[in-house]
Short mmCIF file of C-alpha atoms in Angstrom, two decimals:
data_model
loop_
_atom_site.label_atom_id
_atom_site.label_comp_id
_atom_site.label_asym_id
_atom_site.label_seq_id
_atom_site.Cartn_x
_atom_site.Cartn_y
_atom_site.Cartn_z
CA MET A 29 -108.93 79.24 179.61
CA ASN A 30 -106.95 77.92 176.74
CA ALA A 31 -104.01 75.65 177.36
CA PRO A 32 -100.60 77.15 176.52
CA HIS A 33 -99.10 76.05 173.29
CA ASP A 34 -95.76 74.31 173.27
CA ARG A 35 -93.31 76.55 171.35
CA ARG A 36 -90.42 74.06 171.32
CA PRO A 37 -88.79 73.80 167.90
CA ALA A 38 -89.59 70.69 165.98
CA SER A 39 -86.91 68.07 166.25
CA ALA A 40 -85.84 65.39 163.79
CA GLY A 41 -88.03 62.80 165.56
CA GLU A 42 -91.14 62.95 167.56
CA ASP A 43 -89.62 60.72 170.26
CA ASP A 44 -86.97 63.26 171.38
CA ASP A 45 -87.88 64.33 174.91
CA GLN A 46 -84.92 66.69 175.58
CA TYR A 47 -83.54 69.72 173.72
CA SER A 48 -81.12 72.51 174.52
CA ALA A 49 -82.07 76.16 174.24
CA THR A 50 -79.67 78.97 173.32
CA VAL A 51 -79.81 81.93 175.68
CA LEU A 52 -79.65 85.23 173.82
CA GLY A 53 -78.65 88.53 175.30
CA SER A 54 -81.14 91.30 175.76
CA GLN A 55 -79.57 93.28 172.95
CA TRP A 56 -80.66 90.74 170.38
CA ILE A 57 -84.21 90.93 169.00
CA GLN A 58 -85.93 88.78 166.47
CA ARG A 59 -87.13 90.41 163.30
CA PRO A 60 -88.86 88.74 160.43
CA GLY A 61 -86.68 88.15 157.37
CA PRO A 62 -87.84 88.33 153.76
CA ASP A 63 -88.29 84.57 153.34
CA GLU A 64 -88.41 83.17 156.86
CA PRO A 65 -90.46 85.25 159.30
CA GLY A 66 -89.02 85.31 162.78
CA ALA A 67 -85.67 83.81 161.69
CA THR A 68 -83.39 86.89 161.75
CA LEU A 69 -81.50 88.04 164.86
CA VAL A 70 -80.31 91.64 164.91
CA ASP A 71 -77.78 93.20 167.32
CA THR A 72 -79.30 96.40 168.72
CA THR A 73 -76.39 97.39 170.97
CA PRO A 74 -75.77 101.10 170.34
CA LEU A 75 -72.28 102.19 169.42
CA SER A 76 -70.53 104.06 172.21
CA PRO A 77 -69.27 107.47 171.11
CA ALA A 78 -66.50 107.21 173.71
CA ALA A 79 -64.95 104.17 171.99
CA PRO A 80 -63.96 105.32 168.51
CA THR A 81 -62.54 102.91 166.00
CA VAL A 82 -58.75 102.80 166.19
CA LEU A 83 -56.84 102.24 162.98
CA ARG A 84 -53.26 101.15 163.25
CA PHE A 85 -50.66 101.38 160.51
CA GLY A 86 -47.23 99.96 160.03
CA PRO A 87 -45.61 96.54 160.24
CA GLY A 88 -46.84 94.08 162.79
CA VAL A 89 -50.55 95.00 162.61
CA THR A 90 -52.54 91.79 162.80
CA ALA A 91 -56.02 91.03 161.67
CA ALA A 92 -57.20 91.37 165.27
CA LEU A 93 -56.33 95.09 165.32
CA THR A 94 -58.35 95.78 162.17
CA HIS A 95 -61.37 93.70 163.22
CA GLY A 96 -63.36 96.81 164.05
CA LEU A 97 -63.09 98.42 160.57
CA PRO A 98 -66.39 99.24 158.83
CA ALA A 99 -67.63 96.90 156.14
CA GLY A 100 -66.07 97.52 152.73
CA VAL A 101 -62.98 99.29 154.13
CA ALA A 102 -59.78 97.39 153.50
CA ALA A 103 -57.06 97.29 156.12
CA PRO A 104 -54.29 99.79 155.29
CA ARG A 105 -51.05 98.30 154.03
CA PRO A 106 -47.90 99.09 155.94
CA PRO A 107 -45.63 101.54 154.09
CA GLU A 108 -43.01 99.83 152.02
CA ARG A 109 -39.44 100.40 153.05
CA PRO A 110 -37.18 101.76 150.35
CA ARG A 111 -35.11 99.02 148.81
CA ARG A 112 -31.42 99.52 149.23
CA GLY A 113 -29.85 97.96 146.22
CA PRO A 114 -26.40 98.31 144.68
CA ARG A 115 -27.30 101.67 143.15
CA ARG A 116 -26.58 103.59 146.36
CA HIS A 117 -22.96 102.39 146.17
CA ALA A 118 -22.56 102.92 142.44
CA LEU A 119 -21.58 106.61 142.55
CA PRO A 120 -18.86 106.30 145.27
CA ALA A 121 -17.41 103.29 143.45
CA LEU A 122 -17.26 105.21 140.16
CA VAL A 123 -15.55 108.15 141.87
CA LEU A 124 -12.95 105.84 143.44
CA ILE A 125 -12.24 104.09 140.14
CA ALA A 126 -11.86 107.43 138.36
CA ALA A 127 -9.39 108.63 141.00
CA VAL A 128 -7.27 105.47 140.70
CA LEU A 129 -7.24 105.71 136.90
CA PHE A 130 -6.18 109.37 137.10
CA VAL A 131 -3.26 108.56 139.41
CA LEU A 132 -2.13 105.71 137.17
CA TRP A 133 -2.36 107.98 134.13
CA ARG A 134 -0.22 110.62 135.83
CA GLN A 135 2.40 108.10 136.88
CA GLY A 136 2.45 106.32 133.56
CA PRO A 137 3.08 102.59 133.08
CA VAL A 138 5.02 100.77 135.76
CA VAL A 139 8.60 100.44 134.44
CA PRO A 140 11.43 98.86 136.45
CA LEU A 141 14.81 100.47 137.04
CA SER A 142 17.27 100.10 134.18
CA VAL A 143 20.84 101.28 133.52
CA ARG A 144 21.46 103.33 130.38
CA GLU A 145 25.10 104.40 130.66
CA VAL A 146 28.10 104.09 132.97
CA THR A 147 31.14 106.39 133.02
CA VAL A 148 34.24 106.18 135.25
CA THR A 149 36.85 108.91 135.71
CA ALA A 150 39.91 109.50 137.91
CA GLU A 151 40.23 112.76 139.84
CA ARG A 152 43.87 113.02 138.77
CA GLY A 153 45.75 111.33 135.97
CA THR A 154 48.83 110.78 138.17
CA VAL A 155 49.19 110.41 141.93
CA GLY A 156 52.46 110.74 143.83
CA CYS A 157 54.19 108.93 146.65
CA GLY A 158 51.89 107.73 149.41
CA GLU A 159 48.84 109.44 147.92
CA THR A 160 45.27 108.13 147.48
CA ALA A 161 43.58 108.13 144.10
CA VAL A 162 39.90 109.10 143.90
CA VAL A 163 37.92 107.26 141.22
CA ALA A 164 34.35 108.43 140.51
CA ALA A 165 31.64 106.70 138.51
CA VAL A 166 28.30 108.05 137.25
CA VAL A 167 25.53 105.53 136.53
CA HIS A 168 22.77 106.96 134.33
CA THR A 169 19.36 105.29 134.79
CA ASN A 170 15.80 105.69 133.44
CA GLY A 171 14.52 107.60 136.48
CA ARG A 172 12.70 104.72 138.13
CA SER A 173 13.23 103.58 141.69
CA GLY A 174 15.13 100.43 142.54
CA THR A 175 18.46 99.08 143.80
CA LEU A 176 21.81 99.06 142.02
CA THR A 177 24.24 96.25 142.81
CA TYR A 178 27.85 96.63 141.66
CA ARG A 179 31.48 95.74 142.34
CA TRP A 180 34.83 97.53 141.98
CA VAL A 181 37.71 95.55 140.45
CA ARG A 182 41.33 96.71 140.42
CA ASN A 183 44.11 95.45 138.14
CA ASP A 184 46.34 94.68 141.12
CA GLY A 185 44.22 91.57 141.74
CA THR A 186 41.87 92.94 144.42
CA SER A 187 38.12 93.61 144.25
CA SER A 188 35.40 94.77 146.55
CA GLY A 189 32.47 92.68 147.65
CA VAL A 190 28.96 93.15 146.24
CA LEU A 191 27.85 96.70 147.02
CA ARG A 192 24.33 98.12 146.87
CA THR A 193 22.79 101.56 146.60
CA ASP A 194 19.14 102.64 146.41
CA VAL A 195 17.83 104.82 143.59
CA GLU A 196 14.77 106.99 144.19
CA ASN A 197 11.96 107.57 141.72
CA GLY A 198 12.87 110.49 139.42
CA GLN A 199 16.62 110.14 140.10
CA ARG A 200 18.37 109.73 136.74
CA SER A 201 22.00 109.55 137.82
CA THR A 202 23.85 107.95 140.73
CA ARG A 203 27.44 108.71 141.74
CA LEU A 204 29.77 106.02 143.09
CA ARG A 205 33.31 106.42 144.40
CA LEU A 206 36.43 104.30 144.91
CA LEU A 207 39.43 105.30 147.01
CA TRP A 208 42.74 103.59 146.04
CA SER A 209 45.74 104.21 148.29
CA PHE A 210 49.37 103.74 147.14
CA GLU A 211 52.71 103.59 148.93
CA GLY A 212 56.30 102.81 148.06
CA GLU A 213 58.57 103.85 145.28
CA GLY A 214 58.12 103.20 141.63
CA ARG A 215 55.72 103.84 138.76
CA TYR A 216 52.54 101.88 138.27
CA SER A 217 49.76 101.95 135.63
CA ALA A 218 46.54 101.48 137.58
CA VAL A 219 43.16 100.46 136.15
CA ALA A 220 39.92 100.68 138.15
CA ARG A 221 36.82 99.00 136.72
CA LEU A 222 33.18 99.24 137.77
CA ARG A 223 30.95 96.26 137.10
CA ILE A 224 27.17 96.70 137.27
CA LEU A 225 25.57 93.46 138.47
CA SER A 226 21.88 94.50 138.49
CA PRO A 227 19.67 95.63 136.98
CA GLY A 228 21.17 94.26 133.82
CA SER A 229 24.95 94.30 133.50
CA GLY A 230 27.64 96.70 132.31
CA THR A 231 31.25 97.71 132.84
CA ALA A 232 33.34 100.85 132.63
CA ASP A 233 36.96 101.50 133.63
CA VAL A 234 39.58 104.21 133.88
CA ARG A 235 43.43 104.22 133.75
CA PHE A 236 45.71 106.51 135.75
CA PHE A 237 49.31 106.40 137.04
CA TYR A 238 51.10 106.15 140.30
CA ASP A 239 54.53 107.78 140.11
CA CYS A 240 56.95 107.78 143.03
CA PRO A 241 60.55 108.30 141.90
CA LEU A 242 63.28 106.25 143.42
CA SER A 243 65.32 108.11 146.00
CA PRO A 244 68.99 108.64 145.04
CA ASP A 245 71.50 106.12 146.40
CA PRO A 246 73.76 107.98 148.81
CA ALA A 247 76.54 105.43 148.24
CA ARG A 248 77.00 106.53 144.62
CA PRO A 249 79.59 109.18 144.00
#
């Protein structure tokens, strides 16, 4: 009976007494390779039809999920999200700009309120004893909105304080009024003057008469 041959792999030195063996599973068999007979290990584990290969798509797929892909098949790339740039806001912005330009075009250039002409008239040329004179003024403007500031001045030495009135857009004339009361006997030449303080400056006046005859003296024969 022949003695069994020692099949331990050759080590780097003849003096090595110990070596470690690698335990292979039963599914691995040794097949001869083209250059080194008996040096190729092949996995013979059959593929289970109940465990199909799962391919996952989308963001977050790691290399571990695509480990089971067949050789030569590249892992699918996640679909690219559409880029939201400034173009999606371009059309609404253009529509808004066009609307603003249209409104400005309809309104025309922004022009402040200005006074073009001032006229003052008296309701009556002569008022009698104890009556009140009505003086009216018309201020013609350019039709823009704003505030008129003015003052009435009388030739008897009195004047009003600074008065104000608002003018609406599209309003081209504004009416102002002064009431001047008289009493006593005599005849008086009255002058009422309107002074525009803003915008700009201007004046206009009117003359009328107060006439209250003297009562007869009962002591005269």
